[in-house]
Every structure is written in C-alpha cells, then in structure tokens.
Coordinates of C-alpha atoms and ligand atoms in Angstrom, one line a residue:
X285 CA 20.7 -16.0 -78.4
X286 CA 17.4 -17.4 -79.6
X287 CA 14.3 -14.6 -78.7
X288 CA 12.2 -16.2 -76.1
X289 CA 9.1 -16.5 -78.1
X290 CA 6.8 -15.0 -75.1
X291 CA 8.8 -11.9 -75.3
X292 CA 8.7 -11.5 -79.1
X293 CA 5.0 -12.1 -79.4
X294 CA 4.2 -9.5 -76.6
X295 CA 7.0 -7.1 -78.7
X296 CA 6.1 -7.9 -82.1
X297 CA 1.5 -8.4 -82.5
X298 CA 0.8 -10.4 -85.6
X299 CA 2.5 -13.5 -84.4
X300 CA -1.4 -14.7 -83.0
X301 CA -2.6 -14.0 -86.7
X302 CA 0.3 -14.8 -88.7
X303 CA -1.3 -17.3 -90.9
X304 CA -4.4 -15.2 -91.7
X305 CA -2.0 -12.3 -92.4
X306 CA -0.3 -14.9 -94.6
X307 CA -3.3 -15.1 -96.8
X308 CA -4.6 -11.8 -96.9
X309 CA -1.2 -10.7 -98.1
X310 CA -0.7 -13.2 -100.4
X311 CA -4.2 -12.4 -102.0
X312 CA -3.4 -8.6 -102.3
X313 CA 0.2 -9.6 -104.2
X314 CA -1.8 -11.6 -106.3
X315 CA -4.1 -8.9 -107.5
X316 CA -1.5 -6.2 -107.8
X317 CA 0.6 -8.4 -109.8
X318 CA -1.9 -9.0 -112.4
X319 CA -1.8 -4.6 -112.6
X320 CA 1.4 -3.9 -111.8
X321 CA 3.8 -6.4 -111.7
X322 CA 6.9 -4.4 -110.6
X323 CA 4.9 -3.1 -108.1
X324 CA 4.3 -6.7 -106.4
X325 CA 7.7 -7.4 -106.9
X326 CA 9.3 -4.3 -105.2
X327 CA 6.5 -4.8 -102.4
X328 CA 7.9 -8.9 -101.8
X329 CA 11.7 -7.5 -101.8
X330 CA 11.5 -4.8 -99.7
X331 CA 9.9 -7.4 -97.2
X332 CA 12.9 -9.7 -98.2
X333 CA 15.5 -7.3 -97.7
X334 CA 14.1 -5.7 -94.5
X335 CA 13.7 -9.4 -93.1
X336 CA 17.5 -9.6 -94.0
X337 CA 19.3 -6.4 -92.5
X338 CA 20.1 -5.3 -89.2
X339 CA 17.7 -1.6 -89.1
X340 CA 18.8 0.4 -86.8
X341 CA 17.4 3.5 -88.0
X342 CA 16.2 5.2 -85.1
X343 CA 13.1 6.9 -86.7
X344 CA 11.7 3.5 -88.1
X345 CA 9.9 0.3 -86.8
X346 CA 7.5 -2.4 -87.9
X347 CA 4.1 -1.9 -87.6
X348 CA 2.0 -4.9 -87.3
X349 CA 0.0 -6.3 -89.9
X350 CA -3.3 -5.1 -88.5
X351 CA -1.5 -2.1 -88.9
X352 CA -0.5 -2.4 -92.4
X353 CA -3.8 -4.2 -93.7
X354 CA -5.8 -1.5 -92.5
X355 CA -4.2 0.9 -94.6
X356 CA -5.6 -0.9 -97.8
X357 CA -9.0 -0.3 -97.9
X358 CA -11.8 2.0 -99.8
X359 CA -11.5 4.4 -96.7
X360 CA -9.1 5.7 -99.0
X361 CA -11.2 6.9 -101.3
X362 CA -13.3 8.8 -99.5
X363 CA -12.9 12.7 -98.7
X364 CA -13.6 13.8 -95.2
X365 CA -12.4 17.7 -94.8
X366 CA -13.4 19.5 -91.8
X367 CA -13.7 17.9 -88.6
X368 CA -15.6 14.6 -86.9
X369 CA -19.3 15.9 -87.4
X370 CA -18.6 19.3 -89.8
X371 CA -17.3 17.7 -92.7
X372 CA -17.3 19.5 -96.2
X373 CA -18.5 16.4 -97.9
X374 CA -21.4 14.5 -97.5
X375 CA -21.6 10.5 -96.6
X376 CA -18.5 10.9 -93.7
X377 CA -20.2 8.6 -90.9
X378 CA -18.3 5.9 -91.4
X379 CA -14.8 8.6 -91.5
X380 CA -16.4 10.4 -88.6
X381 CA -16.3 7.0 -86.6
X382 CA -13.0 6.0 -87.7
X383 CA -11.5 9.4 -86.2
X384 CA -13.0 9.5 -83.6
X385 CA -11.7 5.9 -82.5
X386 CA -8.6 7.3 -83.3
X387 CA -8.5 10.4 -81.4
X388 CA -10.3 8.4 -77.7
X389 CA -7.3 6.0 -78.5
X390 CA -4.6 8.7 -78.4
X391 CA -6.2 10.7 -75.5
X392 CA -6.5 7.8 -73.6
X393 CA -3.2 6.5 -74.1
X394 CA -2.0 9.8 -73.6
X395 CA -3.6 11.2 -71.0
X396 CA -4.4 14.1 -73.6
X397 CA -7.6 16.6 -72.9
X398 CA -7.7 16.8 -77.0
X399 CA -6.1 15.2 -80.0
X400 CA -6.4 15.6 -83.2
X401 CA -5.7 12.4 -86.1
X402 CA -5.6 14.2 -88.9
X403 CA -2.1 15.2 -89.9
X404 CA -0.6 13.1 -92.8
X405 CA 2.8 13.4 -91.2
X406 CA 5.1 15.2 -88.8
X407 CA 5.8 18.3 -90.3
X408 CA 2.4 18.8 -91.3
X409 CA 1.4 18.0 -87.3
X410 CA 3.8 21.1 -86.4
X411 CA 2.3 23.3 -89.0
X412 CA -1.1 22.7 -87.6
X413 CA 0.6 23.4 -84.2
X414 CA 2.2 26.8 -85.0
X415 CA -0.8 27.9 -86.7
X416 CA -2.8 26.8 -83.7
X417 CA -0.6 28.9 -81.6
X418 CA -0.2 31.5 -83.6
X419 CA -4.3 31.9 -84.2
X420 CA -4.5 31.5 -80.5
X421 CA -1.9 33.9 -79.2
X422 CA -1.9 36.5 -81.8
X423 CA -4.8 36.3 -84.6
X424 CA -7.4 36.2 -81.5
X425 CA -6.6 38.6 -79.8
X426 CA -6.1 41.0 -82.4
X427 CA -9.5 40.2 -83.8
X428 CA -11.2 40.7 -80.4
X429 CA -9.8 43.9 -80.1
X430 CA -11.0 44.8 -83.4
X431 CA -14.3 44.0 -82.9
X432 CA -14.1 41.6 -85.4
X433 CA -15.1 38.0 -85.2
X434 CA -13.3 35.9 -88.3
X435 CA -10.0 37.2 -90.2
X436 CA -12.8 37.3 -93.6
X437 CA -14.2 40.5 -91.9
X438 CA -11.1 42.8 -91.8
X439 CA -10.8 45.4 -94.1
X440 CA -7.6 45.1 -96.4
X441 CA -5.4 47.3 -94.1
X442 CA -6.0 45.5 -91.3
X443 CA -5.7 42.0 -92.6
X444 CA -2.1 43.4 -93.9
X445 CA -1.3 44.2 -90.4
X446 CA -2.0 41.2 -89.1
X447 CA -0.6 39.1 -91.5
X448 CA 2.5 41.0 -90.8
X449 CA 2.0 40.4 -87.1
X450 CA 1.5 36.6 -87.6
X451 CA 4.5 36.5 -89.5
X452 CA 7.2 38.1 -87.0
X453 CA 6.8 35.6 -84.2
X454 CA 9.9 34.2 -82.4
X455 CA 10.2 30.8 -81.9
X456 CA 13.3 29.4 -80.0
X457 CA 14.1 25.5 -80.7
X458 CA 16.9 22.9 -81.1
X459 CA 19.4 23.4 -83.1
X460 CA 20.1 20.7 -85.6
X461 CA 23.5 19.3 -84.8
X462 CA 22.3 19.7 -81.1
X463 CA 19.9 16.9 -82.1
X464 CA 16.8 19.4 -82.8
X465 CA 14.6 18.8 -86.0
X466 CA 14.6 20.6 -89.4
X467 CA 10.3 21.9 -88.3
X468 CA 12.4 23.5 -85.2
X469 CA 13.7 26.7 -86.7
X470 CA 15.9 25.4 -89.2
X471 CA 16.4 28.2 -91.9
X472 CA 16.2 26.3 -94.8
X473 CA 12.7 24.9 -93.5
X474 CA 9.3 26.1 -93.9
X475 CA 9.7 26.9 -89.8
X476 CA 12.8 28.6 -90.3
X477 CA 10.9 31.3 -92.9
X478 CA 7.6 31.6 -91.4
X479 CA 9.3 32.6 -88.1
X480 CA 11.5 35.0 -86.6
X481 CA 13.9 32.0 -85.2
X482 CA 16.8 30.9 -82.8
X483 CA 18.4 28.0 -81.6
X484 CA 19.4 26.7 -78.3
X485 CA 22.2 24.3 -78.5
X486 CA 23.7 21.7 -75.6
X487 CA 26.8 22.1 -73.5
X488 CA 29.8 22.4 -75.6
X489 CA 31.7 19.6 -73.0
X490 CA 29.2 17.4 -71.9
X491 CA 26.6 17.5 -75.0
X492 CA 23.7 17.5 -72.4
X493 CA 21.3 20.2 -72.6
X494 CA 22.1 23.2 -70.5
X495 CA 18.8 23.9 -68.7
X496 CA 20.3 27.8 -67.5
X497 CA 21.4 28.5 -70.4
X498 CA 18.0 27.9 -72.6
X499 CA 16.2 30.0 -69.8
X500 CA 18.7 32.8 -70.8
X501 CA 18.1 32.1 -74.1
X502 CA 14.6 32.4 -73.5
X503 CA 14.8 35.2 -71.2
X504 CA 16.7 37.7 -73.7
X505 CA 15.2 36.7 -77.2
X506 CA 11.5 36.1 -75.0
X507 CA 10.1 33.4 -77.8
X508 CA 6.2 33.3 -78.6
X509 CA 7.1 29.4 -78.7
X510 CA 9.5 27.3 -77.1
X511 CA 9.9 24.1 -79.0
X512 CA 11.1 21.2 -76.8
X513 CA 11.9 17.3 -78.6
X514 CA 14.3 16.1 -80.6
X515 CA 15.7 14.0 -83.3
X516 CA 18.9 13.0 -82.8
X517 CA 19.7 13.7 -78.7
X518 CA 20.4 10.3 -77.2
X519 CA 18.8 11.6 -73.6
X520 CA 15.9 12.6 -71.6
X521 CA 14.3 16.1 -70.9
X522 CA 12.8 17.5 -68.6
X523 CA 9.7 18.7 -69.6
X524 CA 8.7 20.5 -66.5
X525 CA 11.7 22.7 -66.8
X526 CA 11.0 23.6 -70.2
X527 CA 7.3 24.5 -69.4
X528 CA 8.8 26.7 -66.2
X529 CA 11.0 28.7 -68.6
X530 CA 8.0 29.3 -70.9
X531 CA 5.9 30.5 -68.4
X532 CA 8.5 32.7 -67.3
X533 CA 9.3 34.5 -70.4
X534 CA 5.4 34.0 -71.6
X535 CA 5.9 31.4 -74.5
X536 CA 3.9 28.7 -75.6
X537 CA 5.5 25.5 -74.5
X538 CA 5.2 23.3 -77.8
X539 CA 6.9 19.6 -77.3
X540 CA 7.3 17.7 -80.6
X541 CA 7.8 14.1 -79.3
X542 CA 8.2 12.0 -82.6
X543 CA 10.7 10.0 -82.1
X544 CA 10.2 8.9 -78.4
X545 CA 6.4 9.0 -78.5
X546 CA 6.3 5.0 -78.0
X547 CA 8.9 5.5 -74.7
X548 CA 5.6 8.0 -73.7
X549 CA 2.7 5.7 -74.4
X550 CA 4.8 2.7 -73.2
X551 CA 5.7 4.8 -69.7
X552 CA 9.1 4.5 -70.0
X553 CA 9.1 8.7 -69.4
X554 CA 6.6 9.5 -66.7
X555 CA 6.9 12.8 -64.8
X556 CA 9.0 15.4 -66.0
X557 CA 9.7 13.3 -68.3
X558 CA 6.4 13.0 -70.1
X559 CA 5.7 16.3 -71.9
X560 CA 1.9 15.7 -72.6
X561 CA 1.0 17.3 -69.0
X562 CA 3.6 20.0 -69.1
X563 CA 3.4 21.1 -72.8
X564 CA 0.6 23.2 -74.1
X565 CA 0.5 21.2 -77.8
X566 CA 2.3 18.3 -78.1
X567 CA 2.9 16.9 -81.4
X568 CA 4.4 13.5 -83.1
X569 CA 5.0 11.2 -86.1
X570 CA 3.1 7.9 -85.1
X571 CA 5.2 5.5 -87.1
X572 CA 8.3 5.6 -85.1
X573 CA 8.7 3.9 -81.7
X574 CA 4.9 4.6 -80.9
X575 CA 5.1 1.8 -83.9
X576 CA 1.8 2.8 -86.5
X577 CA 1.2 4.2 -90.0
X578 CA 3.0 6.6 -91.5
X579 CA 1.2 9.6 -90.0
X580 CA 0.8 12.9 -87.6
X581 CA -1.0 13.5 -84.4
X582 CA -1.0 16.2 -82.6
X583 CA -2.5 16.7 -78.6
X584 CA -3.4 19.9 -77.1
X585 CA -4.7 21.4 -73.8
X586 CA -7.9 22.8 -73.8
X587 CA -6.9 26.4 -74.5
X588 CA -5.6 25.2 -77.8
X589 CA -7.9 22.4 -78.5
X590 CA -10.2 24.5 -80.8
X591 CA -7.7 26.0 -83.1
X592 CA -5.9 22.9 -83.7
X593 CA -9.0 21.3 -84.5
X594 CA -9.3 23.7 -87.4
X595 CA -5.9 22.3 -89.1
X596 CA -8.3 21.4 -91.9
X597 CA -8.7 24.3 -93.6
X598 CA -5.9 26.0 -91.9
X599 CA -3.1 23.5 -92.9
X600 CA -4.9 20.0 -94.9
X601 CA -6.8 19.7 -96.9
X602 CA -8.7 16.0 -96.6
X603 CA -7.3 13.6 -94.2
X604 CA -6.4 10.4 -95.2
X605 CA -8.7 8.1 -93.5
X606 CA -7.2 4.5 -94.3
X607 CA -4.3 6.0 -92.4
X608 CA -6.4 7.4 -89.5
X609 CA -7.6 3.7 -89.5
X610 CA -4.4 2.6 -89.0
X611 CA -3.8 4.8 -86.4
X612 CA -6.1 3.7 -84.5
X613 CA -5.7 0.0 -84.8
X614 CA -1.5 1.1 -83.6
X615 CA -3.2 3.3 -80.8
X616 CA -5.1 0.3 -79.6
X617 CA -1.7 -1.6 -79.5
X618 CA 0.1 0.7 -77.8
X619 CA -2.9 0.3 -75.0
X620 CA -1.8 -3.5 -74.2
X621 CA 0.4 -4.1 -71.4
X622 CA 2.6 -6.0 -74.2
X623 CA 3.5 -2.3 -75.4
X624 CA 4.9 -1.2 -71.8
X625 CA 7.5 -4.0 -71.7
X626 CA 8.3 -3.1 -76.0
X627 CA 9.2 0.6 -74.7
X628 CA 11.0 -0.6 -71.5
X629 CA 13.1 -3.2 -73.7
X630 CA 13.5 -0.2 -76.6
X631 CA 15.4 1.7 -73.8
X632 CA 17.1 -1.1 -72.2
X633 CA 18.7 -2.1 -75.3
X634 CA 19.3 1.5 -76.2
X635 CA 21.6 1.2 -73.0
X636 CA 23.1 -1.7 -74.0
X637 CA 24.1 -0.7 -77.5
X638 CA 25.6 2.3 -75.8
X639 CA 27.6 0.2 -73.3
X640 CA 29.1 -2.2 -76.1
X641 CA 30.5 0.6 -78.3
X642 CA 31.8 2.0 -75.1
X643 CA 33.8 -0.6 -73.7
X644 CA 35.3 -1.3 -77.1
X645 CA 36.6 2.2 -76.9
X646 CA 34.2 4.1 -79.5
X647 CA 33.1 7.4 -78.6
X648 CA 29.5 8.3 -78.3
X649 CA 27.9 11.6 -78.0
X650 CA 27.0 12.9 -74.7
X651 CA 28.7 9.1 -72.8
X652 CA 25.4 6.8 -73.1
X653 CA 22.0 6.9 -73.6
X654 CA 19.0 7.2 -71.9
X655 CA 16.0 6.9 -74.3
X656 CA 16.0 5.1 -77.6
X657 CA 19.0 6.8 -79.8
X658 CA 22.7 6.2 -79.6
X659 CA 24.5 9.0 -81.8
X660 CA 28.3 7.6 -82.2
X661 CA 31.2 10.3 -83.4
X662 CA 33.0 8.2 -85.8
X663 CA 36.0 10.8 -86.0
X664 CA 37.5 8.4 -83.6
X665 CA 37.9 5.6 -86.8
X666 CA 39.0 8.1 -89.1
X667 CA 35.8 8.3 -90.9
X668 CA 33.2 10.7 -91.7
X669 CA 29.5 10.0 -91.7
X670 CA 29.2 9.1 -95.1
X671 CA 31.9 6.6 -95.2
X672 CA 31.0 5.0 -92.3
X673 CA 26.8 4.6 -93.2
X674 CA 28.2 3.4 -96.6
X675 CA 30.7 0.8 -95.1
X676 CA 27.8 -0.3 -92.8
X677 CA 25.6 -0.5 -95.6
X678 CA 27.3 -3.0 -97.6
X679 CA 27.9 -5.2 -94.4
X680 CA 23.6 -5.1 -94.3
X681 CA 23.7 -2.6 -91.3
X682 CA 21.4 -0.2 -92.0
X683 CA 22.1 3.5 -90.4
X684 CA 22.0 6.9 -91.1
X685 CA 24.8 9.6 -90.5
X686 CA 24.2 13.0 -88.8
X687 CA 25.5 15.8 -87.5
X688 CA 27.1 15.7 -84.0
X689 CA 27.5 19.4 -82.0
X690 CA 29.7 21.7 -83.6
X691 CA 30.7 19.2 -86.2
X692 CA 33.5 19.6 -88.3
X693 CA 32.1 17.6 -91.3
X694 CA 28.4 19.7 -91.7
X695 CA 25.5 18.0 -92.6
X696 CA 26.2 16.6 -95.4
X697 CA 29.4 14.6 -94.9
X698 CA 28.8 14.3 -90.9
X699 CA 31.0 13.0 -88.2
X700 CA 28.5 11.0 -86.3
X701 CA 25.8 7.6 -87.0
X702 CA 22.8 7.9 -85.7
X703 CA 21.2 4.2 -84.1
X704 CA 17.8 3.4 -82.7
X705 CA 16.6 0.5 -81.0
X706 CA 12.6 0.4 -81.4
X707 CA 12.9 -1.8 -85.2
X708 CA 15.1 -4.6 -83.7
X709 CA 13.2 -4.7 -80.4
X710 CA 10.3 -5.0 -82.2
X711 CA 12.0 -8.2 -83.8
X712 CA 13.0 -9.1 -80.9
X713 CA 16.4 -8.5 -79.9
X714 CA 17.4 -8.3 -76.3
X715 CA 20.8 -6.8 -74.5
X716 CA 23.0 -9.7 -75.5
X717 CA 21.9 -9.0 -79.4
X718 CA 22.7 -5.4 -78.8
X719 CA 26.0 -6.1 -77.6
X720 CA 26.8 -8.2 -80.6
X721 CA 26.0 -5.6 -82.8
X722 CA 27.8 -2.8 -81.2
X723 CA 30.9 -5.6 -81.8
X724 CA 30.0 -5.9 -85.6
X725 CA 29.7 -2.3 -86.2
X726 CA 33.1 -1.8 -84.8
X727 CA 34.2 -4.5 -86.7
X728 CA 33.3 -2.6 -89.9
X729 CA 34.8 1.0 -89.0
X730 CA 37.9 -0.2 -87.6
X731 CA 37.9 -2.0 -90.9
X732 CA 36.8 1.0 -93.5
X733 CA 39.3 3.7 -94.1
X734 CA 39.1 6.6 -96.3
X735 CA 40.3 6.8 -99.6
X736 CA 41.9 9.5 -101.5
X737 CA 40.3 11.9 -103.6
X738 CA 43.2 11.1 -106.7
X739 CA 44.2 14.9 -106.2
X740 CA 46.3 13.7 -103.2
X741 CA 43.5 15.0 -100.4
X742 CA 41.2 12.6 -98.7
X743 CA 37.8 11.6 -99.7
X744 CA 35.3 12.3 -97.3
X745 CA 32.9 10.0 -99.5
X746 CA 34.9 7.2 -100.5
X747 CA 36.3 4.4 -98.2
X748 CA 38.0 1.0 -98.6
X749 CA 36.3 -1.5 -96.5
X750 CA 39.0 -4.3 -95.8
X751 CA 38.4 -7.6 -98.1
X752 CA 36.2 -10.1 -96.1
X753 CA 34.7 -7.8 -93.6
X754 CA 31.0 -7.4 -95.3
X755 CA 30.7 -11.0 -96.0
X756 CA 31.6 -11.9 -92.5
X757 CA 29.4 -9.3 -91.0
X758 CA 26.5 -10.6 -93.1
X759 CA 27.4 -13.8 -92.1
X760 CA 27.2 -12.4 -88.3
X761 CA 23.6 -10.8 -88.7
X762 CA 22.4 -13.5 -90.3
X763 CA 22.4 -15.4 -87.2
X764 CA 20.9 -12.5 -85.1
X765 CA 18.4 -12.5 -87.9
X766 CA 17.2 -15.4 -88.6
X767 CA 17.2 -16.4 -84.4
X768 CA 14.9 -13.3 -84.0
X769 CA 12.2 -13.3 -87.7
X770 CA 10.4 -10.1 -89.1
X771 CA 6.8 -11.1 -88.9
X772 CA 7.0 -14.7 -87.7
X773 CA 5.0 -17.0 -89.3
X774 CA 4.3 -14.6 -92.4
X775 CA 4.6 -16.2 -95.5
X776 CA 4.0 -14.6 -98.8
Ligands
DSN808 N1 13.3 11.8 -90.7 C1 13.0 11.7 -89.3 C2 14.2 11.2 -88.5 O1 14.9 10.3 -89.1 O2 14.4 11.6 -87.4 C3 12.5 12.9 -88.7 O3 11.8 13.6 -89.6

C-alpha cells in the first residue's frame, strides 16, 4: 500500500522544494517563538496532529507550501480598496499586479470572461454575487428609468422605494439537509433575511435531485435567482438544466461551486457538468478541492462583470492581498497537468470509499457517489451524527456529521457523516487506501453504541466505544499514514 512516489509528487507540489520549505519554515518558528511562544507551538502541533489523522473532511485540503509561504509576507500590510487600477489608497502597484495575476489565473483556468480575487471567503463571494445581481437586475434598471445615474442622486423617497425593492427578491436554492449551503436561503443566514427565500429539496426515494420538480418550483415561486451547488450532495448536476429553468422563469442562474471547484479546474466536470459556461456568476471558496488559501472568488459573464467588480465598496472593504497572493500561486497549480490527474484521483477515490461502505452493508445517501463527497446515514449502526463523529474522533478519523434529507435527528444531533476525498488524495491515497478506510470506519460504528441519558432515555450525544477499538484503529491509520506523509520531506 505504499504511494507510488510519481503519483504523490504530481498530487501533492512541495515535494521538489521540500528542503527549502524545510528551512523557510523552520526560520519563521524560530522568530515567532522568540514573540509568541504558544503560538509556535500550536503552529508545530497542528502540523503534528494533521500529519497523524486520517482527514476526511470534505471541505478541507492541503495546500502546498508555496501556497502557505506566500501568505506570510508584508503584502499584508498593505490596503488596496477598490479595484486593480482605482484603488482608494495610494502605492497599490505592487497589489494591482498581484490581483491581477490572480484573476488571468482563475479566468484561464476557468474559462471565465471575468473574475474577481477579492473575497476573503465564501460567504463574502455570495454577498458580492447577490448584490451584483441584485444592482444588475433591479437597482439599474430602476435608476435608468429614473433618470438617475448613481443610487447617491435619489431623493429620500425614492431611495426608500428602492431599497424596499432590493430587499423583496426571491431567491430559490438548496435546502440544507438536501445538501444545499447555509448562503443558499437558509433563514437563520444573512441570505435567508436579505431575501424573500425558498428551497428545493431532492427526491424523497432516491435522494437525487428532481430536475421537474425544481422547474415547478421555479415556475410557481418565479425566483430573481436560482442558486445551483452544494455542500453536502454526494453527485453531479447538471448545470445546463438549471440554466434552462432560469431562463424560463427569468432568474439569474447563480452556481456556488465551493466544494467541487478543483473537480472543475481539474476537468473532472466538463459539459453540463461545468457550471462556469452555463451560470451567469459563479462563485467558490478556493481552499477546498481547488486546494489554495483560505479565500473567495467569484466569476461572472460579462453582463455582470461590472457590478461584481464593485464588491469593494459594495461588500469589502480592503482585500487581503497576501491571500490574493496565495491564490494565485494555487491558481497556477491548478494549471499543471499534475492537478487534472489530483481531481480525477479525488473522484475515483470518492467512488471507492463509497463502494467499501457499501459492500460492508452501510447505507449511504443517494447509493454512491459521483463527485468528491460520500454522505453515510449512520441510523443503520444505531447512532446519531454526534456519536458517531465523536467515536471516529477518538479513533483519529477526522469527520463531520450533517444532516441527511428529511432527518429525524435535525442539525444538531444529525443522522448522517459527511467524507471527502480531496485531503487524503492530496497525501496520496489511492482506491485500495479508500477501501481500508471505509473497513476502519465501520469498524468504529459497529463498535460505538449509545449510551443512556441516566433518566432511562437514550443519549443522542454520548456513546460507548467498545475497549480496544480506538487504539487498534490508530494503529490501522498509522500505517496508511505514515506509507503516504503530509508534506514529504518537510521537516521543522
Ligand atoms: N463549512 C464548509 C463546509 O464544510 O462545507 C462550507 O462553508
């Protein structure tokens, strides 16, 4: 089960440099510790303990130390608002080139007319978006038919009526135990306020998304946006369907493709599949499979282009140009043929996870996979979520519960776990790893049961996990582990 070395250096960059990386990092510690020492030493153990779990979150990764390194530089201390050229601030050349590298980078890899690098985050790249939208759709036209050029020249009456216009607009979007995203509608979200909102769900027998059903969901509640993209739905979509159903009822097709950006970039989804040609803006994270900084982007057609270029002031306030950087260097990454066979393995993998729980009788939602997630109902072991990320937890399998479709536990307790395959094929895992740790995470349910509340019910928090399991399950992953290193070849 050793990683063939080829495969994990094309998966993994940093290998090439490890030794360089080696000292640069070791420097940094070295100066941080004579601050901050806690701060060193949290910085070396998360290192250690991420080098020693099995992470099979499905938004996380590893980004490669070019990545990382170019985060810690002075370009963090310089303010940039407004856009490449039309900055607030003066002495932004250096800023100016640094987005714009990032922003050819992700139209390039993306096929994308526009993009736009500044958004510190995802929700902050769908902010920009439905403002974009909404200053496209709604705020335009009513200032054109107003004679009026810029919101700053309506009279107080007619700025109240607008506002109150900009404020009523539907938006339709996945709902959250579907798999959707809190920024899609969800009421307890800033989207879910700002918006007169409704969800679209999946089919209550297959889990797949019911394609006639949205259009009549679009058709009756006729949504300014349709949101498309996911967090936690372990297939593809059709894109093209869900721009012909926008057209139809005259929505804005807005895709938020966070999570499976890097199965886009990698051309793992081409076609239909791809939402940058079929959505109007398409938004995403870029640390997650697309494997970068922490961060937002967000790409638009041209019809949009110039209102999401004013998400600074309309949103941000400065970007945060070490991390625009960093985007860049990822960007440039996800350019190298190297990053095409990453995203193919991601999905592969994401197949073979699926298969191992299967054919060790677990039940998954929707039957399989077919991008990068693999969302397990653990009703089947008796367990709810919470029990069963805890159990995993303290066997060094690192997870995190969610909802499944109608789910009896709600979204705190859960009934499903939620895995992702981009962070251990970025280590370098292949199928046969992915089988083995479908058979150690059913080693630890079938081995965790519930315990009882001591008022005679039972817990859906607590759990017994039988003696002997977590130490032989760390033993397990170990192997895996240490077969396939976190950063070969970095030593601090
Ligand atoms: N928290 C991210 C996820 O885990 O999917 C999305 O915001």
């Amino acid at each position: 089960m050793t990683a063939d070395p080829a495969t994990t250096y094309a998966a993994a960059p940093g290998a090439e440099y490890a030794e360089t990386a080696s000292q640069a990092y070791r420097a940094a510690l070295q100066v941080i510790e004579s601050v901050e020492p806690r701060i060193a030493a949290a910085t070396r153990k998360e290192l250690a303990d991420q080098r020693d779990s099995l992470k099979l979150i499905a938004s996380e990764n590893y980004a490669s130390p070019a990545v990382l390194l170019t985060m810690g530089s002075w370009l963090s201390d310089k303010y940039a608002e407004g856009t490449i050229g039309h900055r607030f601030y003066a002495g932004c050349q250096n800023v100016d080139t640094v987005e714009t590298v990032a922003a050819e980078h992700a139209r390039e890899l993306f096929g994308a007319p526009y993009a736009y690098a500044q958004p510190h985050s995802g929700i902050d790249a769908n902010l920009v978006a439905f403002w974009a939208i909404l200053a496209t759709r709604v705020e335009a036209p009513e200032l054109a038919a107003l004679g009026v050029k810029h919101v700053n020249d309506l009279s107080e009456a007619d700025w109240e009526t607008l506002r109150n216009k900009l404020g009523n607009q539907r938006l339709l979007g996945m709902s959250l135990d579907a798999g959707g995203h809190l920024t899609h509608g969800f009421r307890p979200n800033i989207s879910g306020k700002m918006f007169h909102q409704r969800s679209y769900g999946t089919d209550p027998e297959t889990g797949l998304l019911d394609y006639d059903a949205l259009a009549d969901a679009a058709r009756e509640f006729k949504p300014l946006i349709l949101i498309g993209g996911y967090s936690a739905y372990p297939r593809r979509v059709n894109f093209a369907k869900l721009r012909e159903i926008a057209d139809e009822v005259g929505a804005t097709l807005m895709v938020d493709m966070a999570h499976f950006a890097g199965l886009v970039a990698g051309k793992v989804f081409t076609g239909d599949e791809d939402p940058v040609p079929h959505a109007h803006v398409t938004t995403t994270t870029t640390h997650k499979s697309l494997r970068g900084p922490r961060g937002g982007l967000v790409l638009a057609q041209p019809e949009y282009a110039d209102a999401v270029d004013k998400g600074c002031p309309m949103v941000l306030g400065g970007p945060l140009s070490h991390v625009m950087a960093a985007k860049a260097v990822a960007l440039a990454e996800a350019r190298q043929p190297a990053f095409q066979s990453y995203a193919q393995r991601v999905a592969d993998n994401a197949k073979a996870l699926a298969d191992g729980f299967l054919k060790r009788g677990a039940r998954l939602v929707t039957g399989g996979t077919d991008n990068h997630i693999v969302l397990l109902d653990v009703t089947s072991f008796g367990l709810t979520g919470r029990q069963a990320e805890s159990a995993l937890l303290d066997s060094g399998v690192v997870t995190n519960r969610n909802s499944i479709p109608a789910d009896p536990n709600g979204a705190w307790y859960t009934s499903g776990i939620r895995f992702g395959t981009p962070a251990l094929t970025t280590r370098g895992f292949g199928a046969e790893e992915f089988d083995r740790v479908a058979e150690l995470v059913v080693e630890v349910l079938t081995n965790t049961e519930p315990s009882s509340t001591g008022s005679g019910g039972i817990s859906k928090a607590k759990y017994k996990l039988a003696d002997g399991t977590a130490d032989r399950v760390h033993a397990a992953a170990a192997e895996l582990l240490n077969a396939n290193p976190l950063y070969p070849g970095l030593t601090l």
